[in-house]
Tab-separated table of C-alpha atoms in Angstrom:
chain	number	residue	atom	x	y	z
A	14	UNK	CA	4.930	5.682	8.012
A	15	UNK	CA	2.656	4.219	10.640
A	16	UNK	CA	-1.008	5.166	11.072
A	17	UNK	CA	-2.659	4.441	14.408
A	18	UNK	CA	-6.187	5.011	15.570
A	19	UNK	CA	-8.619	3.705	18.118
A	20	UNK	CA	-11.697	2.146	16.541
A	21	UNK	CA	-13.790	4.024	13.941
A	22	UNK	CA	-11.755	7.194	13.523
A	23	UNK	CA	-11.003	6.958	9.780
A	24	UNK	CA	-7.531	5.436	9.451
A	25	UNK	CA	-8.201	3.539	6.217
A	26	UNK	CA	-9.867	6.588	4.682
A	27	UNK	CA	-6.798	8.740	5.384
A	28	UNK	CA	-4.575	6.171	3.646
A	29	UNK	CA	-6.925	6.020	0.647
A	30	UNK	CA	-6.990	9.820	0.408
A	31	UNK	CA	-3.181	10.071	0.587
A	32	UNK	CA	-2.745	7.356	-2.057
A	33	UNK	CA	-5.238	9.179	-4.273
A	34	UNK	CA	-3.300	12.419	-3.779
A	35	UNK	CA	0.091	10.943	-4.667
A	36	UNK	CA	-0.790	8.426	-7.399
A	37	UNK	CA	-4.195	9.602	-8.757
A	38	UNK	CA	-5.484	6.041	-8.286
A	39	UNK	CA	-8.299	4.806	-6.089
A	40	UNK	CA	-7.301	2.187	-3.544
A	41	UNK	CA	-10.021	-0.513	-3.280
A	42	UNK	CA	-9.015	-1.729	0.184
A	43	UNK	CA	-6.190	-1.195	2.652
A	44	UNK	CA	-4.399	-4.450	3.374
A	45	UNK	CA	-0.698	-4.838	4.034
A	46	UNK	CA	2.035	-2.239	3.482
A	47	UNK	CA	1.475	0.240	0.649
A	48	UNK	CA	4.542	1.774	-1.019
A	49	UNK	CA	4.209	4.941	-3.102
A	50	UNK	CA	6.606	7.388	-4.732
A	51	UNK	CA	6.204	10.862	-3.267
A	52	UNK	CA	9.080	12.618	-5.030
A	53	UNK	CA	12.157	12.195	-7.195
A	54	UNK	CA	14.250	11.009	-4.257
A	55	UNK	CA	11.666	9.742	-1.794
A	56	UNK	CA	9.329	6.832	-1.181
A	57	UNK	CA	6.636	6.452	1.466
A	58	UNK	CA	5.282	3.221	2.892
A	59	UNK	CA	1.939	3.336	4.693
A	60	UNK	CA	1.221	0.692	7.325
A	61	UNK	CA	-1.894	0.295	9.437
A	62	UNK	CA	-1.160	-0.299	13.097
A	63	UNK	CA	-3.343	-2.861	14.898
A	64	UNK	CA	-5.091	-1.873	18.110
A	65	UNK	CA	-3.783	-4.677	20.327
A	66	UNK	CA	-0.791	-4.085	22.599
A	67	UNK	CA	1.457	-6.646	20.873
A	68	UNK	CA	0.846	-5.144	17.450
A	69	UNK	CA	1.562	-1.631	18.722
A	70	UNK	CA	4.884	-2.750	20.236
A	71	UNK	CA	5.960	-4.442	16.998
A	72	UNK	CA	4.916	-1.450	14.894
A	73	UNK	CA	6.785	1.027	17.119
A	74	UNK	CA	10.054	-0.771	16.369
A	75	UNK	CA	10.118	0.053	12.650
A	76	UNK	CA	8.090	3.291	12.371
A	77	UNK	CA	9.873	6.424	11.134
A	78	UNK	CA	6.740	8.579	11.377
A	79	UNK	CA	3.594	7.890	13.374
A	80	UNK	CA	0.292	9.533	12.442
A	81	UNK	CA	-2.060	9.542	15.427
A	82	UNK	CA	-5.693	9.807	14.354
A	83	UNK	CA	-7.779	11.306	17.136
A	84	UNK	CA	-11.562	11.616	17.319
A	85	UNK	CA	-12.040	15.352	17.801
A	86	UNK	CA	-15.586	14.949	19.074
A	87	UNK	CA	-14.420	12.688	21.920
A	88	UNK	CA	-10.818	13.718	22.628
A	89	UNK	CA	-7.850	11.662	23.757
A	90	UNK	CA	-8.405	8.128	24.978
A	91	UNK	CA	-6.312	6.009	27.290
A	92	UNK	CA	-5.051	3.911	24.372
A	93	UNK	CA	-3.623	7.056	22.729
A	94	UNK	CA	-1.367	7.739	25.707
A	95	UNK	CA	-0.416	4.066	25.896
A	96	UNK	CA	0.742	4.130	22.274
A	97	UNK	CA	2.719	7.337	22.862
A	98	UNK	CA	4.408	5.682	25.829
A	99	UNK	CA	5.311	2.673	23.666
A	100	UNK	CA	6.821	4.997	21.045
A	101	UNK	CA	8.919	6.744	23.719
A	102	UNK	CA	10.328	3.430	24.918
A	103	UNK	CA	11.351	2.414	21.374
A	104	UNK	CA	13.265	5.569	20.470
A	105	UNK	CA	10.348	7.957	19.972
A	106	UNK	CA	10.101	8.509	16.178
A	107	UNK	CA	8.435	11.534	14.626
A	108	UNK	CA	4.797	11.937	15.650
A	109	UNK	CA	2.040	13.939	13.966
A	110	UNK	CA	-1.550	14.230	15.144
A	111	UNK	CA	-4.661	14.308	12.967
A	112	UNK	CA	-8.047	15.374	14.346
A	113	UNK	CA	-11.073	13.869	12.603
A	114	UNK	CA	-14.864	13.979	13.040
A	115	UNK	CA	-14.785	17.744	13.468
A	116	UNK	CA	-17.937	18.047	11.369
A	117	UNK	CA	-19.941	16.905	14.398
A	118	UNK	CA	-19.462	20.336	15.993
A	119	UNK	CA	-22.258	22.715	15.103
A	120	UNK	CA	-21.043	25.649	17.194
A	121	UNK	CA	-17.970	27.438	15.799
A	122	UNK	CA	-16.872	28.769	19.210
A	123	UNK	CA	-17.008	25.317	20.771
A	124	UNK	CA	-15.023	23.898	17.870
A	125	UNK	CA	-12.311	26.549	18.274
A	126	UNK	CA	-12.018	25.928	22.031
A	127	UNK	CA	-11.846	22.167	21.483
A	128	UNK	CA	-9.033	22.580	18.948
A	129	UNK	CA	-7.032	24.752	21.324
A	130	UNK	CA	-7.550	22.373	24.244
A	131	UNK	CA	-6.558	19.253	22.288
A	132	UNK	CA	-3.577	21.011	20.737
A	133	UNK	CA	-2.104	22.032	24.109
A	134	UNK	CA	-2.774	18.554	25.524
A	135	UNK	CA	-0.997	17.066	22.510
A	136	UNK	CA	1.963	19.400	23.053
A	137	UNK	CA	2.204	18.343	26.683
A	138	UNK	CA	2.702	14.714	25.686
A	139	UNK	CA	5.238	15.350	22.886
A	140	UNK	CA	6.765	18.832	22.644
A	141	UNK	CA	5.606	22.393	22.119
A	142	UNK	CA	4.906	23.056	18.460
A	143	UNK	CA	4.147	19.449	17.461
A	144	UNK	CA	2.104	19.323	14.273
A	145	UNK	CA	-1.611	18.697	14.711
A	146	UNK	CA	-3.776	18.692	11.575
A	147	UNK	CA	-7.528	19.075	11.310
A	148	UNK	CA	-9.713	17.115	8.883
A	149	UNK	CA	-13.055	18.856	8.958
A	150	UNK	CA	-15.374	16.498	7.097
A	151	UNK	CA	-16.017	14.259	4.085
A	152	UNK	CA	-16.738	15.304	0.515
A	153	UNK	CA	-18.034	12.463	-1.695
A	154	UNK	CA	-16.642	9.889	0.713
A	155	UNK	CA	-13.145	11.426	0.861
A	156	UNK	CA	-11.497	14.150	2.877
A	157	UNK	CA	-11.137	17.600	1.330
A	158	UNK	CA	-8.368	17.828	-1.275
A	159	UNK	CA	-6.911	20.983	0.247
A	160	UNK	CA	-6.595	19.395	3.696
A	161	UNK	CA	-5.012	16.212	2.299
A	162	UNK	CA	-2.673	18.361	0.200
A	163	UNK	CA	-1.481	20.220	3.309
A	164	UNK	CA	-1.003	16.944	5.200
A	165	UNK	CA	0.945	15.395	2.311
A	166	UNK	CA	3.111	18.501	2.013
A	167	UNK	CA	4.263	18.304	5.627
A	168	UNK	CA	4.890	14.564	5.292
A	169	UNK	CA	6.977	15.065	2.136
A	170	UNK	CA	9.278	17.702	3.607
A	171	UNK	CA	9.734	16.026	6.994
A	172	UNK	CA	13.240	14.780	7.782
A	173	UNK	CA	13.715	11.503	9.609
A	174	UNK	CA	16.672	10.948	11.894
A	175	UNK	CA	17.646	7.249	11.879
A	176	UNK	CA	18.119	5.590	15.252
A	177	UNK	CA	21.544	4.095	15.927
A	178	UNK	CA	20.078	0.745	16.972
A	179	UNK	CA	18.134	0.407	13.703
A	180	UNK	CA	21.141	1.359	11.592
A	181	UNK	CA	23.280	-1.373	13.191
A	182	UNK	CA	20.646	-4.157	12.952
A	183	UNK	CA	18.949	-5.536	9.828
A	184	UNK	CA	15.165	-5.673	9.754
A	185	UNK	CA	12.599	-6.431	7.079
A	186	UNK	CA	9.030	-5.208	6.803
A	187	UNK	CA	7.214	-7.920	4.842
A	188	UNK	CA	4.809	-6.654	2.179
A	189	UNK	CA	3.860	-10.130	0.888
A	190	UNK	CA	4.707	-13.784	1.453
A	191	UNK	CA	4.320	-17.108	-0.340
A	192	UNK	CA	4.074	-20.684	0.903
A	193	UNK	CA	6.592	-22.704	-1.161
A	194	UNK	CA	6.197	-26.003	0.691
A	195	UNK	CA	6.360	-28.976	-1.745
A	196	UNK	CA	2.815	-30.266	-2.432
A	197	UNK	CA	3.895	-33.868	-1.891
A	198	UNK	CA	4.994	-33.104	1.659
A	199	UNK	CA	1.647	-31.420	2.359
A	200	UNK	CA	-0.215	-34.416	0.956
A	201	UNK	CA	1.601	-36.799	3.296
A	202	UNK	CA	1.332	-34.601	6.372
A	203	UNK	CA	-0.894	-31.530	6.515
A	204	UNK	CA	0.759	-30.430	9.777
A	205	UNK	CA	4.320	-30.544	8.484
A	206	UNK	CA	6.791	-27.664	8.766
A	207	UNK	CA	6.216	-25.108	6.029
A	208	UNK	CA	8.706	-23.338	3.783
A	209	UNK	CA	7.774	-19.669	3.486
A	210	UNK	CA	9.285	-16.987	1.251
A	211	UNK	CA	8.856	-13.409	2.420
A	212	UNK	CA	9.357	-10.259	0.334
A	213	UNK	CA	10.057	-6.713	1.439
A	214	UNK	CA	12.540	-3.870	1.688
A	215	UNK	CA	15.609	-4.663	3.835
A	216	UNK	CA	16.591	-1.801	6.117
A	217	UNK	CA	19.426	-1.239	8.561
A	218	UNK	CA	22.568	-3.215	7.718
A	219	UNK	CA	23.046	-6.290	5.522
A	220	UNK	CA	21.527	-9.647	6.442
A	221	UNK	CA	23.493	-12.858	5.903
A	222	UNK	CA	22.454	-16.398	5.126
A	223	UNK	CA	22.048	-18.487	8.265
A	224	UNK	CA	21.159	-15.496	10.438
A	225	UNK	CA	18.620	-16.184	13.158
A	226	UNK	CA	15.672	-13.816	12.803
A	227	UNK	CA	12.568	-13.226	14.880
A	228	UNK	CA	9.173	-13.169	13.153
A	229	UNK	CA	6.630	-11.212	15.150
A	230	UNK	CA	3.943	-13.500	16.514
A	231	UNK	CA	5.658	-16.660	15.221
A	232	UNK	CA	9.083	-17.082	16.828
A	233	UNK	CA	12.793	-17.407	16.002
A	234	UNK	CA	13.899	-18.992	12.727
A	235	UNK	CA	17.060	-19.351	10.646
A	236	UNK	CA	17.264	-17.725	7.218
A	237	UNK	CA	17.767	-20.426	4.576
A	238	UNK	CA	18.614	-18.025	1.767
A	239	UNK	CA	18.511	-14.379	0.662
A	240	UNK	CA	18.056	-13.126	-2.890
A	241	UNK	CA	18.214	-9.554	-4.132
A	242	UNK	CA	15.316	-8.633	-6.431
A	243	UNK	CA	14.573	-5.722	-8.720
A	244	UNK	CA	12.893	-2.774	-7.049
A	245	UNK	CA	9.122	-3.150	-7.622
A	246	UNK	CA	8.607	0.575	-7.029
A	247	UNK	CA	11.776	2.363	-8.234
A	248	UNK	CA	12.406	6.046	-7.857
A	249	UNK	CA	11.930	8.095	-11.047
A	250	UNK	CA	15.617	9.036	-11.102
A	251	UNK	CA	16.772	5.408	-10.770
A	252	UNK	CA	14.320	3.751	-13.174
A	253	UNK	CA	15.503	2.984	-16.712
A	254	UNK	CA	12.842	3.398	-19.348
A	255	UNK	CA	12.805	1.016	-22.290
A	256	UNK	CA	10.692	3.401	-24.348
A	257	UNK	CA	9.075	6.790	-24.281
A	258	UNK	CA	5.660	5.277	-23.631
A	259	UNK	CA	6.717	3.480	-20.453
A	260	UNK	CA	4.980	5.046	-17.491
A	261	UNK	CA	6.630	5.524	-14.134
A	262	UNK	CA	5.304	3.182	-11.478
A	263	UNK	CA	4.178	5.253	-8.518
A	264	UNK	CA	2.827	2.592	-6.187
A	265	UNK	CA	3.295	-0.978	-5.015
A	266	UNK	CA	0.548	-2.611	-2.961
A	267	UNK	CA	0.541	-6.378	-3.637
A	268	UNK	CA	-1.988	-7.235	-0.898
A	269	UNK	CA	-4.421	-4.392	-1.595
A	270	UNK	CA	-5.213	-5.106	-5.241
A	271	UNK	CA	-3.685	-1.864	-6.566
A	272	UNK	CA	-1.289	-2.420	-9.443
A	273	UNK	CA	-0.457	-5.258	-11.813
A	274	UNK	CA	-0.490	-8.140	-9.314
A	275	UNK	CA	-2.822	-9.177	-6.524
A	276	UNK	CA	-1.737	-11.753	-3.965
A	277	UNK	CA	-4.078	-13.637	-1.691
A	278	UNK	CA	-3.972	-16.916	0.200
A	279	UNK	CA	-5.196	-18.956	-2.793
A	280	UNK	CA	-3.537	-17.596	-5.918
A	281	UNK	CA	-1.805	-14.713	-7.691
A	282	UNK	CA	-3.878	-12.636	-10.114
A	283	UNK	CA	-2.452	-10.593	-12.999
A	284	UNK	CA	-4.436	-7.483	-13.963
A	285	UNK	CA	-4.228	-6.378	-17.606
A	286	UNK	CA	-5.979	-3.217	-18.769
A	287	UNK	CA	-8.546	-3.693	-21.542
A	288	UNK	CA	-6.863	-1.250	-23.903
A	289	UNK	CA	-3.621	-3.266	-23.724
A	290	UNK	CA	-5.231	-6.546	-24.861
A	291	UNK	CA	-4.717	-7.004	-28.598
A	292	UNK	CA	-4.769	-9.887	-31.079
A	293	UNK	CA	-1.992	-10.627	-33.521
A	294	UNK	CA	-2.744	-9.732	-37.146
A	295	UNK	CA	-1.660	-13.035	-38.674
A	296	UNK	CA	-3.161	-14.017	-41.997
A	297	UNK	CA	-5.272	-17.152	-42.109
A	298	UNK	CA	-3.857	-19.918	-44.239
A	299	UNK	CA	-5.273	-23.213	-45.409
A	300	UNK	CA	-3.164	-25.077	-42.867
A	301	UNK	CA	-4.550	-22.825	-40.098
A	302	UNK	CA	-8.080	-23.610	-41.239
A	303	UNK	CA	-7.397	-27.320	-40.986
A	304	UNK	CA	-5.927	-26.892	-37.506
A	305	UNK	CA	-8.986	-24.920	-36.338
A	306	UNK	CA	-11.379	-27.423	-37.852
A	307	UNK	CA	-12.765	-25.048	-40.523
A	308	UNK	CA	-14.162	-27.109	-43.362
A	309	UNK	CA	-16.747	-25.151	-45.380
A	310	UNK	CA	-16.412	-21.805	-47.158
A	311	UNK	CA	-19.236	-20.253	-45.122
A	312	UNK	CA	-17.586	-21.244	-41.879
A	313	UNK	CA	-14.364	-19.703	-43.118
A	314	UNK	CA	-16.090	-16.379	-43.850
A	315	UNK	CA	-17.723	-16.348	-40.413
A	316	UNK	CA	-14.391	-16.876	-38.680
A	317	UNK	CA	-12.787	-14.114	-40.756
A	318	UNK	CA	-15.516	-11.625	-39.846
A	319	UNK	CA	-15.329	-12.427	-36.139
A	320	UNK	CA	-11.551	-12.061	-36.293
A	321	UNK	CA	-11.781	-8.700	-38.082
A	322	UNK	CA	-14.117	-7.294	-35.420
A	323	UNK	CA	-11.212	-7.136	-32.977
A	324	UNK	CA	-9.423	-4.526	-35.155
A	325	UNK	CA	-12.299	-2.036	-35.467
A	326	UNK	CA	-11.089	1.220	-33.826
A	327	UNK	CA	-14.589	2.566	-33.098
A	328	UNK	CA	-17.210	1.091	-30.835
A	329	UNK	CA	-20.156	-0.883	-32.165
A	330	UNK	CA	-22.583	1.971	-31.469
A	331	UNK	CA	-20.577	4.400	-33.605
A	332	UNK	CA	-20.558	2.024	-36.571
A	333	UNK	CA	-24.323	2.362	-37.116
A	334	UNK	CA	-25.606	5.460	-38.902
A	335	UNK	CA	-29.121	6.803	-38.455
């Protein structure tokens, strides 16, 4: 699902509100594709569309649903019609409109007339009866829950008709990538050819080793190898639980910092919740004391007390009585 806007309309905030609605988690920042589970048999992948013409053309080639965010206080801009024209050239996927910044209207009659005028103009460009949603204003930095719930409901029940050209051609939307160039080669020549591994969901038909692929903004390259990986965001019906306490994973956003892993250009960070960090309850022996450098009896007692503090179920404040 592709979200497009022209500057300062609230695209990132809509994605954050939808992620909060589906997963009950707050998204710190929107960066890269964001995959969430919206139902027992359905996944959604949110992608921000850039505002330049090349980015809009590339995004129109893989979008199944395009959400057009329109500034209700200003109306349609030239770039909105340009993006609609690009979508029509590339098969014209499903399009839904979202009006924002409606809280700037103080007069109710003017607001009603503006909604009617923009709705009919939107129908002229697409078709009569095209969905156009209204996001009135912000509540605590987020859109109203009822409005986001209605928007998510229409997205969840919408049916997508695959295009014949996409079904017969393989394509991959990359959600993260890694530079696997040997360090020795980089040390000898910093401008050498790089080896890059890309990850994502493969759509269309199967891709074979040695296939020539086009990377948007980079050029044509030959695939050196393809490996099938486990689904990082499986559907609830397909996931196999190892235990009753295993929770279903409802999201996968490796570049946005939401989930277990965070990828950036320098390193990979693993996030572990504080309540999952525990120490092993191994008994101290004399050999362990010698390995840790514990010599005196007093030092031994101090180490034991510090070790026992990690197993106290209550907080420190609750341990003191008035």
